[in-house]
Coordinates of C-alpha atoms in Angstrom, one line a residue:
Chain W
M20 CA 0.1 0.0 -0.1
G21 CA 1.0 3.6 -0.4
I22 CA 3.1 5.1 -3.3
L23 CA 6.0 3.7 -4.9
V24 CA 8.2 5.7 -7.1
Q25 CA 10.9 3.6 -9.1
G26 CA 13.7 5.1 -11.3
V27 CA 11.9 8.0 -12.4
T28 CA 14.0 10.3 -14.8
C29 CA 12.9 13.1 -16.9
A30 CA 14.3 16.0 -18.8
Y31 CA 13.1 19.3 -20.2
G32 CA 14.6 19.1 -23.7
S33 CA 18.2 18.1 -23.2
R34 CA 18.5 19.2 -19.6
P35 CA 18.0 16.3 -17.0
V36 CA 15.6 17.5 -14.2
L37 CA 15.1 14.1 -12.5
Q38 CA 17.6 11.4 -12.5
D39 CA 16.7 7.7 -11.2
V40 CA 14.6 9.0 -8.4
T41 CA 13.3 6.0 -6.1
F42 CA 11.4 6.4 -2.9
S43 CA 8.3 5.1 -1.3
A44 CA 5.9 6.4 1.3
Q45 CA 3.5 4.1 3.2
K46 CA -0.1 4.8 4.1
G47 CA -0.2 7.2 6.9
E48 CA 3.1 8.6 6.4
F49 CA 4.2 12.3 6.4
L50 CA 7.2 12.5 3.8
A51 CA 8.8 16.0 3.6
V52 CA 10.6 16.5 0.4
L53 CA 13.6 18.9 0.9
G54 CA 16.1 20.5 -1.6
P55 CA 17.4 23.6 -2.8
N56 CA 15.8 25.8 -5.4
G57 CA 15.8 23.8 -8.9
A58 CA 16.5 20.5 -7.2
G59 CA 13.6 18.9 -9.2
K60 CA 10.7 19.1 -6.5
S61 CA 8.2 20.6 -8.5
T62 CA 9.0 18.5 -11.3
L63 CA 8.6 15.3 -9.4
F64 CA 5.2 16.6 -8.0
R65 CA 4.1 17.4 -11.7
C66 CA 5.0 13.7 -12.5
L67 CA 3.0 12.5 -9.5
L68 CA -0.1 14.6 -10.5
G69 CA -0.3 13.7 -14.2
S70 CA 0.7 17.1 -15.7
M71 CA 4.1 15.8 -16.7
R72 CA 3.9 12.6 -18.7
G73 CA 7.2 12.3 -20.4
Y74 CA 9.1 10.5 -17.7
S75 CA 10.7 7.2 -17.7
G76 CA 10.5 4.7 -14.7
T77 CA 7.2 3.9 -12.7
I78 CA 5.0 5.5 -10.2
T79 CA 2.5 3.0 -8.7
V80 CA 0.0 3.7 -6.0
D81 CA -1.6 0.6 -4.3
G82 CA 0.2 -1.4 -7.1
E83 CA -1.3 0.3 -10.0
D84 CA 0.8 2.3 -12.5
L85 CA -0.3 5.9 -12.4
R86 CA 0.2 6.2 -16.2
T87 CA -2.4 3.5 -17.0
L88 CA -5.1 5.4 -14.9
S89 CA -7.5 7.7 -16.4
P90 CA -7.4 11.4 -14.9
G91 CA -10.6 10.5 -12.7
K92 CA -9.0 7.5 -11.3
R93 CA -5.6 9.1 -10.6
A94 CA -7.4 11.9 -8.9
K95 CA -9.0 9.4 -6.5
K96 CA -5.6 8.2 -5.5
I97 CA -3.8 11.7 -5.5
A98 CA -5.0 15.3 -4.7
Y99 CA -2.9 18.3 -4.9
I100 CA -2.8 21.5 -2.8
P101 CA -0.9 24.2 -4.7
Q102 CA 1.5 26.6 -3.1
S103 CA -0.7 29.6 -3.7
H104 CA -3.5 30.1 -5.9
R105 CA -4.5 33.3 -7.7
P106 CA -7.7 32.6 -9.3
T107 CA -8.5 34.6 -12.3
F108 CA -12.1 34.5 -11.7
G109 CA -13.7 34.6 -8.1
Y110 CA -15.5 31.7 -6.5
S111 CA -17.1 31.3 -3.1
V112 CA -15.3 29.2 -0.6
L113 CA -17.9 26.6 -0.9
D114 CA -17.7 26.3 -4.8
T115 CA -13.8 26.1 -4.2
A116 CA -14.3 23.0 -2.0
L117 CA -16.8 21.6 -4.2
M118 CA -14.6 21.6 -7.1
G119 CA -12.7 18.8 -5.4
T120 CA -15.6 16.5 -5.7
T121 CA -15.6 16.8 -9.4
R122 CA -14.3 13.4 -10.3
Q123 CA -17.1 11.8 -8.3
R124 CA -19.8 12.8 -10.9
S125 CA -20.2 12.3 -14.6
P126 CA -18.6 14.9 -16.7
F127 CA -22.1 16.2 -17.8
L128 CA -23.5 16.6 -14.3
S129 CA -23.0 19.5 -11.7
P130 CA -22.3 18.5 -8.1
G131 CA -25.4 17.1 -6.3
K132 CA -26.4 17.2 -2.6
P133 CA -23.9 14.5 -1.5
Q134 CA -21.0 16.5 -3.0
V135 CA -22.2 19.7 -1.4
E136 CA -22.3 17.8 1.9
R137 CA -18.9 16.3 1.3
A138 CA -17.4 19.8 0.7
R139 CA -19.1 21.2 3.9
E140 CA -17.7 18.3 5.9
A141 CA -14.3 18.8 4.5
L142 CA -14.4 22.6 5.3
R143 CA -15.6 21.8 8.9
R144 CA -12.6 19.2 9.2
V145 CA -10.1 22.2 8.6
G146 CA -12.3 24.6 10.7
A147 CA -13.0 26.7 7.7
D148 CA -16.9 26.2 7.6
H149 CA -17.6 29.7 8.9
L150 CA -16.1 31.1 5.8
E151 CA -18.4 29.2 3.3
G152 CA -20.0 32.2 1.7
R153 CA -17.1 34.3 1.5
E154 CA -15.3 35.0 -1.7
F155 CA -12.0 32.9 -2.1
S156 CA -9.9 35.6 -3.4
R157 CA -10.7 37.8 -0.6
L158 CA -9.5 35.6 2.1
S159 CA -6.0 35.8 3.9
G160 CA -3.3 33.7 2.8
G161 CA -3.8 31.4 5.7
E162 CA -7.5 31.1 5.1
Q163 CA -6.9 30.3 1.4
Q164 CA -4.5 27.4 2.4
L165 CA -7.2 25.9 4.7
V166 CA -9.8 26.0 1.9
L167 CA -7.4 24.3 -0.5
L168 CA -6.7 21.8 2.1
A169 CA -10.5 21.3 2.3
R170 CA -10.8 21.0 -1.5
A171 CA -8.2 18.1 -1.4
I172 CA -10.1 16.5 1.5
A173 CA -13.1 16.7 -0.5
Q174 CA -11.6 14.8 -3.3
D175 CA -11.5 11.6 -1.0
S176 CA -8.0 10.7 -2.2
E177 CA -5.5 8.8 -0.1
I178 CA -2.4 10.7 -0.9
L179 CA -2.1 14.4 -0.6
V180 CA 0.7 16.2 -2.3
M181 CA 1.6 19.7 -1.1
D182 CA 3.8 22.1 -2.7
E183 CA 5.3 24.4 0.1
P184 CA 1.9 24.8 1.5
A185 CA 3.6 27.0 4.2
S186 CA 5.8 29.2 2.4
S187 CA 3.6 32.4 2.1
L188 CA 2.1 32.0 5.7
D189 CA 3.0 33.8 8.8
Y190 CA 4.8 32.1 11.6
G191 CA 1.6 31.0 13.4
N192 CA -0.2 29.8 10.3
Q193 CA 2.6 27.9 9.1
L194 CA 2.8 25.9 12.3
R195 CA -1.1 25.6 12.3
I196 CA -1.2 24.2 8.9
L197 CA 1.6 21.7 9.5
S198 CA 0.1 20.5 12.7
M199 CA -3.1 19.8 10.9
V200 CA -1.5 18.2 8.1
R201 CA 0.3 16.0 10.7
E202 CA -3.1 15.0 12.3
L203 CA -4.4 13.9 8.7
T204 CA -1.7 11.3 8.6
E205 CA -3.4 9.8 11.8
E206 CA -6.6 9.6 9.9
G207 CA -4.8 7.5 7.1
Y208 CA -3.7 10.1 4.7
T209 CA -0.4 9.9 3.1
I210 CA 1.3 13.2 2.8
L211 CA 4.0 14.3 0.5
L212 CA 4.9 17.9 1.2
S213 CA 7.8 20.1 -0.1
T214 CA 9.3 22.5 2.3
H215 CA 12.4 24.9 2.4
D216 CA 12.6 24.7 6.2
P217 CA 14.5 21.5 7.5
Q218 CA 13.3 22.6 10.9
Q219 CA 9.6 22.1 10.0
A220 CA 10.5 18.7 8.3
L221 CA 12.3 17.7 11.4
W222 CA 9.4 18.6 13.8
F223 CA 6.5 17.5 11.6
S224 CA 7.4 14.8 9.1
H225 CA 8.1 11.1 9.7
R226 CA 10.5 10.6 6.7
V227 CA 12.6 13.0 4.5
L228 CA 13.4 12.8 0.9
A229 CA 16.3 15.0 -0.1
L230 CA 16.7 16.0 -3.9
E231 CA 19.9 17.6 -5.2
N232 CA 20.3 18.3 -8.9
G233 CA 17.4 16.0 -9.7
A234 CA 18.9 13.0 -7.9
V235 CA 18.0 11.5 -4.4
A236 CA 20.8 12.8 -2.0
A237 CA 19.2 11.1 1.2
E238 CA 16.1 9.3 2.0
G239 CA 14.9 7.8 5.4
P240 CA 13.4 8.7 8.8
A241 CA 13.7 12.3 9.4
R242 CA 15.8 12.2 12.7
E243 CA 18.4 9.9 11.2
V244 CA 18.8 11.5 7.8
L245 CA 18.7 15.1 8.5
T246 CA 22.2 16.0 9.5
A247 CA 24.5 19.0 9.6
D248 CA 26.2 17.2 6.8
L249 CA 23.1 16.9 4.6
I250 CA 22.2 20.4 5.2
R251 CA 25.6 21.8 4.3
R252 CA 25.4 19.7 1.3
L253 CA 21.9 21.1 0.2
Y254 CA 22.0 24.5 1.2
R255 CA 25.6 25.4 1.7
V256 CA 25.1 26.6 5.2
D257 CA 26.7 25.3 8.5
T258 CA 24.4 24.5 11.3
A259 CA 24.4 23.0 14.7
F260 CA 21.9 20.5 16.1
W261 CA 20.7 21.2 19.6
D262 CA 18.5 18.6 21.7
T263 CA 15.8 20.1 23.5
P264 CA 13.1 18.6 25.6
Q265 CA 10.8 19.1 22.4
G266 CA 13.2 17.5 19.9
P267 CA 16.2 18.8 18.0
M268 CA 16.6 22.4 17.2
I269 CA 18.5 23.4 14.1
L270 CA 20.7 26.5 14.6
P271 CA 22.1 28.1 11.5
E272 CA 25.6 29.5 12.0
V273 CA 25.2 33.0 10.6
K274 CA 27.3 36.0 11.2
L275 CA 25.5 38.7 13.0
Chain P
M253 CA -19.7 41.5 -3.9
R254 CA -22.8 39.5 -3.0
T255 CA -23.0 37.7 -6.4
K256 CA -24.3 34.5 -5.2
R257 CA -27.6 35.3 -3.7
R258 CA -30.5 33.4 -5.6
P259 CA -28.9 32.8 -8.8
V260 CA -31.9 30.8 -10.0
T261 CA -34.4 33.7 -9.3
K262 CA -32.1 35.9 -11.4
L263 CA -32.0 33.4 -14.3
M264 CA -36.0 33.2 -14.0
V265 CA -36.2 37.0 -14.4
L266 CA -33.6 37.1 -17.3
L267 CA -35.8 34.5 -19.0
A268 CA -38.9 36.5 -18.4
V269 CA -37.1 39.6 -19.9
L270 CA -36.1 37.6 -22.9
L271 CA -39.6 36.2 -23.5
A272 CA -41.2 39.9 -23.1
L273 CA -38.8 41.4 -25.4
F274 CA -39.2 38.7 -28.0
H275 CA -43.0 39.3 -27.9
L276 CA -42.7 43.1 -27.9
S277 CA -40.3 43.1 -30.8
F278 CA -43.0 42.1 -33.0
L279 CA -44.8 45.4 -32.3
W280 CA -42.2 47.6 -33.4
G281 CA -41.6 48.2 -37.0
R282 CA -42.3 50.4 -40.1
L283 CA -45.7 48.9 -40.6
E284 CA -47.8 49.2 -37.3
V285 CA -49.3 45.7 -36.3
P286 CA -51.3 46.0 -33.0
L287 CA -50.7 43.5 -30.2
P288 CA -54.1 41.5 -30.8
Q289 CA -53.3 41.1 -34.4
V290 CA -49.8 39.9 -33.6
I291 CA -51.0 37.4 -31.3
G292 CA -53.7 36.1 -33.8
I293 CA -51.2 35.9 -36.6
L294 CA -48.7 33.8 -34.3
A295 CA -51.6 31.7 -33.1
E296 CA -52.8 30.9 -36.4
R297 CA -49.3 30.0 -37.5
C298 CA -49.1 27.5 -34.7
G299 CA -52.2 25.7 -36.0
L300 CA -55.0 27.4 -33.8
S301 CA -58.1 28.4 -35.9
V302 CA -58.5 32.2 -35.2
T303 CA -60.9 34.5 -37.1
P304 CA -58.5 36.9 -39.1
T305 CA -58.8 40.6 -38.1
W306 CA -55.5 41.3 -39.9
T307 CA -54.6 42.2 -43.5
D308 CA -52.3 40.0 -45.6
T309 CA -49.6 42.6 -45.3
M310 CA -49.5 42.4 -41.7
A311 CA -49.4 38.6 -41.8
V312 CA -46.4 38.8 -44.2
A313 CA -44.5 41.5 -42.1
V314 CA -45.1 39.4 -39.0
L315 CA -44.3 36.0 -40.2
H316 CA -41.9 36.4 -43.0
I317 CA -40.0 39.6 -41.9
R318 CA -40.1 40.1 -38.2
L319 CA -40.3 36.4 -37.0
P320 CA -37.2 35.2 -38.7
R321 CA -35.1 38.5 -37.8
I322 CA -36.4 38.4 -34.2
L323 CA -35.5 34.8 -33.8
L324 CA -32.1 35.3 -35.4
A325 CA -31.3 38.3 -33.3
A326 CA -32.2 36.4 -29.9
M327 CA -30.2 33.1 -31.2
V328 CA -27.1 35.1 -32.6
G329 CA -27.0 37.1 -29.2
C330 CA -27.2 34.1 -27.3
A331 CA -24.5 32.2 -29.3
L332 CA -22.0 35.1 -29.2
S333 CA -22.4 35.5 -25.4
A334 CA -22.1 31.7 -24.7
A335 CA -18.9 31.7 -26.9
G336 CA -17.4 34.7 -25.2
T337 CA -18.1 33.1 -21.8
A338 CA -16.3 30.0 -23.0
Y339 CA -13.3 31.5 -24.3
Q340 CA -12.9 33.8 -21.1
C341 CA -13.0 30.5 -19.1
V342 CA -10.6 28.4 -21.3
F343 CA -8.0 31.2 -21.4
Q344 CA -8.4 32.3 -17.9
N345 CA -8.7 35.8 -19.4
P346 CA -11.6 38.2 -18.9
M347 CA -10.4 40.1 -22.0
A348 CA -11.0 37.1 -24.4
S349 CA -13.9 37.6 -26.9
P350 CA -15.4 35.3 -29.4
D351 CA -12.9 36.7 -32.2
I352 CA -9.8 35.8 -30.1
L353 CA -8.9 32.7 -32.0
G354 CA -9.6 34.5 -35.4
A355 CA -13.2 32.8 -35.9
S356 CA -14.5 36.4 -36.9
S357 CA -11.6 37.5 -39.4
G358 CA -11.7 34.0 -40.9
A359 CA -15.5 34.4 -41.5
C360 CA -15.2 38.0 -42.8
F361 CA -12.3 36.7 -45.2
G362 CA -14.7 33.9 -46.4
A363 CA -17.6 36.3 -46.8
A364 CA -15.7 38.9 -48.7
L365 CA -14.2 36.2 -51.1
A366 CA -17.6 34.8 -51.7
I367 CA -18.9 38.2 -52.6
L368 CA -16.0 38.7 -54.8
L369 CA -16.7 35.5 -56.5
G370 CA -20.3 36.7 -57.2
H371 CA -22.1 34.7 -54.7
S372 CA -25.0 35.8 -52.6
G373 CA -26.9 34.7 -49.8
G374 CA -26.4 31.0 -48.9
G375 CA -23.1 30.9 -50.7
V376 CA -21.6 33.8 -48.6
T377 CA -22.9 32.2 -45.5
A378 CA -21.3 28.8 -46.3
L379 CA -18.0 30.2 -47.3
A380 CA -17.9 32.5 -44.1
F381 CA -18.7 29.6 -41.9
G382 CA -16.1 27.2 -43.7
F383 CA -13.4 29.8 -43.4
S384 CA -14.3 30.6 -39.8
L385 CA -13.7 27.0 -38.7
L386 CA -10.6 26.6 -40.9
T387 CA -9.0 29.7 -39.2
V388 CA -9.6 28.5 -35.8
G389 CA -8.3 25.0 -36.7
L390 CA -5.0 26.3 -38.1
V391 CA -4.7 28.3 -34.9
Y392 CA -5.2 25.4 -32.8
L393 CA -2.6 23.3 -34.6
I394 CA -0.1 25.9 -34.7
G395 CA -0.6 26.5 -30.9
R396 CA -0.1 22.8 -30.3
R397 CA 3.2 22.8 -32.3
A398 CA 4.8 25.7 -30.6
R399 CA 6.8 25.3 -27.7
G400 CA 5.9 26.7 -24.1
S401 CA 2.7 27.6 -22.5
R402 CA -0.1 26.2 -24.7
I403 CA -2.5 28.9 -23.9
L404 CA -0.3 31.7 -24.5
N405 CA 0.8 30.0 -27.8
M406 CA -2.7 29.8 -29.0
L407 CA -3.6 33.2 -28.3
L408 CA -0.5 34.5 -30.1
A409 CA -1.3 32.2 -33.0
G410 CA -4.8 33.4 -32.9
M411 CA -3.7 37.2 -33.2
M412 CA -1.3 36.4 -36.0
V413 CA -3.6 34.4 -38.1
S414 CA -6.3 36.9 -37.6
S415 CA -4.2 39.6 -38.9
L416 CA -3.2 37.5 -41.8
F417 CA -6.8 36.9 -42.7
S418 CA -7.6 40.6 -42.0
A419 CA -5.1 41.6 -44.6
G420 CA -6.5 39.1 -46.9
T421 CA -9.9 40.8 -46.5
S422 CA -8.4 44.3 -47.1
Y423 CA -6.8 42.8 -50.3
I424 CA -10.0 41.6 -51.4
K425 CA -11.7 45.1 -51.0
L426 CA -8.9 46.6 -52.9
V427 CA -9.5 44.5 -55.8
A428 CA -13.1 44.4 -55.7
D429 CA -15.4 46.3 -58.1
P430 CA -15.8 49.8 -56.1
S431 CA -19.2 50.3 -57.6
S432 CA -20.9 47.2 -56.8
K433 CA -19.0 44.6 -54.8
L434 CA -17.1 46.8 -52.6
P435 CA -20.1 48.5 -51.0
E436 CA -21.7 45.0 -50.4
I437 CA -18.5 43.7 -48.8
T438 CA -18.2 46.8 -46.6
Y439 CA -21.9 46.6 -45.6
W440 CA -21.6 42.8 -44.9
L441 CA -18.6 43.4 -42.7
M442 CA -20.5 46.0 -40.7
G443 CA -22.9 43.4 -39.4
S444 CA -26.5 43.3 -40.0
L445 CA -29.6 41.2 -39.3
S446 CA -31.6 42.8 -42.1
G447 CA -32.7 40.4 -44.8
A448 CA -32.9 37.6 -42.2
Q449 CA -35.0 34.8 -43.7
G450 CA -36.5 31.6 -42.4
K451 CA -33.6 29.6 -44.0
D452 CA -31.1 31.5 -42.1
V453 CA -32.8 30.5 -38.9
V454 CA -32.7 27.0 -40.0
F455 CA -29.1 27.0 -40.9
F456 CA -28.2 28.6 -37.5
L457 CA -30.2 26.1 -35.5
G458 CA -27.7 23.1 -36.1
P459 CA -24.6 24.9 -35.0
L460 CA -26.3 26.6 -32.2
L461 CA -27.6 23.4 -30.7
M462 CA -24.2 21.5 -31.5
G463 CA -22.4 24.4 -29.6
L464 CA -24.6 25.0 -26.8
I465 CA -25.8 21.5 -25.5
P466 CA -22.1 20.4 -24.7
L467 CA -21.3 23.7 -23.1
V468 CA -24.3 23.7 -20.8
L469 CA -23.8 20.0 -20.0
L470 CA -20.1 20.5 -19.2
R471 CA -20.5 23.8 -17.5
W472 CA -19.4 22.9 -14.1
R473 CA -16.2 21.2 -15.4
V474 CA -15.4 24.4 -17.3
N475 CA -14.9 26.2 -13.9
L476 CA -12.1 23.9 -13.2
L477 CA -10.4 25.0 -16.3
T478 CA -10.1 28.5 -14.9
L479 CA -7.8 27.3 -12.4
G480 CA -5.2 26.3 -14.9
E481 CA -4.1 22.9 -16.3
E482 CA -2.5 21.6 -13.4
E483 CA -4.8 22.0 -11.0
A484 CA -7.7 20.8 -13.1
T485 CA -5.8 17.7 -13.9
A486 CA -5.1 16.8 -10.3
M487 CA -8.8 17.2 -9.6
G488 CA -9.5 14.6 -12.4
V489 CA -10.3 16.6 -15.4
D490 CA -8.6 15.9 -18.7
A491 CA -7.8 19.5 -19.1
A492 CA -6.5 19.2 -22.6
R493 CA -9.7 17.4 -23.9
L494 CA -12.0 19.5 -22.1
R495 CA -10.4 22.5 -23.6
L496 CA -10.5 21.3 -26.9
V497 CA -14.3 20.5 -26.7
V498 CA -15.1 23.9 -25.3
I499 CA -13.1 25.8 -28.0
F500 CA -14.8 23.7 -30.6
C501 CA -18.2 24.5 -29.3
A502 CA -17.4 28.2 -29.0
T503 CA -15.9 28.4 -32.4
L504 CA -18.9 26.7 -33.9
L505 CA -21.2 29.4 -32.2
T506 CA -19.0 32.2 -33.4
A507 CA -18.5 30.9 -36.8
A508 CA -22.4 30.4 -37.2
S509 CA -23.1 33.9 -35.9
V510 CA -20.6 35.7 -38.0
S511 CA -21.5 34.0 -41.1
V512 CA -25.4 34.8 -40.7
S513 CA -25.0 38.2 -39.3
G514 CA -21.5 39.6 -40.4
M515 CA -19.2 41.1 -37.6
I516 CA -21.3 41.9 -34.5
G517 CA -18.6 42.9 -32.0
W518 CA -18.9 43.6 -28.3
V519 CA -21.8 41.2 -27.4
G520 CA -19.5 38.4 -26.7
L521 CA -17.0 40.4 -24.4
V522 CA -19.6 42.8 -22.7
I523 CA -22.5 40.3 -21.9
P524 CA -20.3 37.7 -20.1
H525 CA -18.8 40.5 -18.1
F526 CA -22.4 41.8 -17.1
S527 CA -23.7 38.3 -16.4
C528 CA -20.8 37.8 -14.1
R529 CA -21.7 40.9 -12.1
L530 CA -25.1 39.5 -11.9
V531 CA -24.6 35.8 -10.8
G532 CA -21.1 35.4 -10.1
N533 CA -18.3 33.3 -11.9
D534 CA -19.9 29.9 -11.3
C535 CA -20.4 28.7 -14.8
R536 CA -23.3 26.6 -13.6
Y537 CA -25.4 29.9 -13.6
L538 CA -23.0 31.8 -15.6
F539 CA -23.5 30.2 -18.8
P540 CA -27.3 30.3 -18.7
A541 CA -27.3 34.0 -17.6
S542 CA -25.0 34.9 -20.3
M543 CA -27.1 33.2 -22.9
L544 CA -30.4 34.7 -21.8
M545 CA -28.9 38.3 -21.5
G546 CA -27.0 38.1 -24.7
G547 CA -30.3 37.1 -26.5
S548 CA -32.2 40.0 -24.8
F549 CA -29.4 42.5 -25.6
L550 CA -29.2 41.7 -29.2
L551 CA -32.8 41.7 -29.6
L552 CA -33.1 45.2 -28.0
V553 CA -30.1 46.7 -30.1
D554 CA -31.7 45.1 -33.2
N555 CA -35.0 46.9 -32.4
I556 CA -33.3 50.2 -32.0
S557 CA -31.2 49.4 -35.2
R558 CA -34.4 49.0 -37.4
N559 CA -36.7 51.7 -35.9
L560 CA -34.4 54.6 -34.7
L561 CA -33.7 56.1 -37.9
A562 CA -35.4 56.0 -41.2
T563 CA -32.7 54.2 -42.7
E564 CA -31.5 51.2 -40.7
I565 CA -28.2 51.5 -38.7
P566 CA -26.1 48.3 -39.1
I567 CA -26.4 46.5 -35.8
G568 CA -22.5 46.1 -35.5
I569 CA -22.1 49.8 -35.1
L570 CA -24.7 49.9 -32.7
T571 CA -23.4 47.3 -30.4
A572 CA -20.1 49.1 -30.3
F573 CA -21.8 52.2 -29.7
I574 CA -23.7 50.9 -26.8
G575 CA -21.2 48.2 -25.7
A576 CA -18.0 50.3 -25.4
P577 CA -19.3 52.9 -23.0
F578 CA -21.0 50.4 -21.1
F579 CA -18.0 48.4 -20.6
L580 CA -16.1 51.4 -19.4
Y581 CA -18.9 52.2 -17.0
L582 CA -18.7 48.7 -15.6
M583 CA -14.8 48.9 -15.4
T584 CA -14.8 52.2 -13.4
R585 CA -17.6 50.8 -11.2
K586 CA -15.6 47.9 -10.2
E587 CA -13.8 48.6 -7.1
G588 CA -16.7 50.3 -5.3
A589 CA -19.2 47.5 -5.9

């Protein structure tokens, strides 16, 4: 069960972006994807989400090759929470969440009562039900991220792929959204989340996948894999690890 | 912006407006036909036995002149507005209008060519329709071949191919006989519903239904296209295929409209915007609202066009006269709403 990525290689033209990427995530696991800008995180996600089809290697979910699945069936396996979402046209919060349910109905039908119920339930789950009638584009960044999370929950997929969901949020909202994501793993969701903050990966994730120049630099349990060496290799920053009662703290060595 | 309140009620009101306007349009015209006579003539045409209280001239005016024209005005308005809404959603761009992929300039070229070759009536319509589809097909294929963003490429290809066909039209005007063919071409290009006949209505009905039915059925999914390809795909929609279907339908509607009525600008840009103000962006309500409002708008403008002055004003000129200031008004009102 879960997701298994084997030997995925892909290139934009002649420039290789992913090279022989292999990893897996079990059901209920929180996998943080780390790596410097341009390491291939977004491309990897695009392969998972079906918008990048020209890769070699295989991606299987519950034993089924993603490439053989129709868009609707793939959406049942994997949902996507974009980093930020600037809609050209304004939709209400409820309609935004409702879009997640689209694959549950025939293409020629609009969402019915069960779908509206499902969307409301998802909004309640993330604590955004009071926003239902508001317009999505007028919400704060934190509220928008919650609604996008609700949209993915309404999609009823097992795996949630999140592209730096915390990057545009304030300190408090970053921690709240990541705690909520962690809670979701206890309900059986598998999370693949890219982040630029090794500290957050260390606190919230079970396992870490580190990418460097499109290849896997390290993969394994967060507390084993995340070391000062790895961080120096990925980001060219020296760090010290401090053990605290709440777990290790990463302190960057910066000149002040 | 409180856009979501009772959209269904609003659609009902729009439908009532369209129906009222439809019936009222029979009363306006050079020959005065009072309401009871109009109802009588239409009722008899529908197979009811009514004692005639009208003259034959009245019956001819109502059935053979006004009826086709009123039907065509409502249908063309509906088609152009639906096409505009569809293009705006597909291209995630509120500036998109039905001629964005060159459907109009292709049709104009086809019509000008047909007139130059000595065709009239059906020949002009057919050639305009054919060239319109050909132009958009060409744009689509070029957009697919180019590298980079598919949507941007298609828009750029649309602009280029459009200007190519516009240049072609200009050339035809240059070589056309200035005493007979040139005025005919110029008049056709201005857009007009005068001379609408029953067979135009019948011709139009096919593309209208073929274009509108899929759009109406798929309208929820069209919402997802406005989020961009990546998100739509992740939610289980085959974005590329859906976009192709929507573009095809919108093009069919535009091509048919332009080929029966000439260039009627602004409807496909202004009406979707106004509908959006009324019922919000949700295509479930936006498409029906746009269609109803477009029908009413063109019917109203056509009534003005045939009754305001002693000589008829081409409707394409009037829609721009009314559409452009109206659009500017909407734009400047935007922030305060």
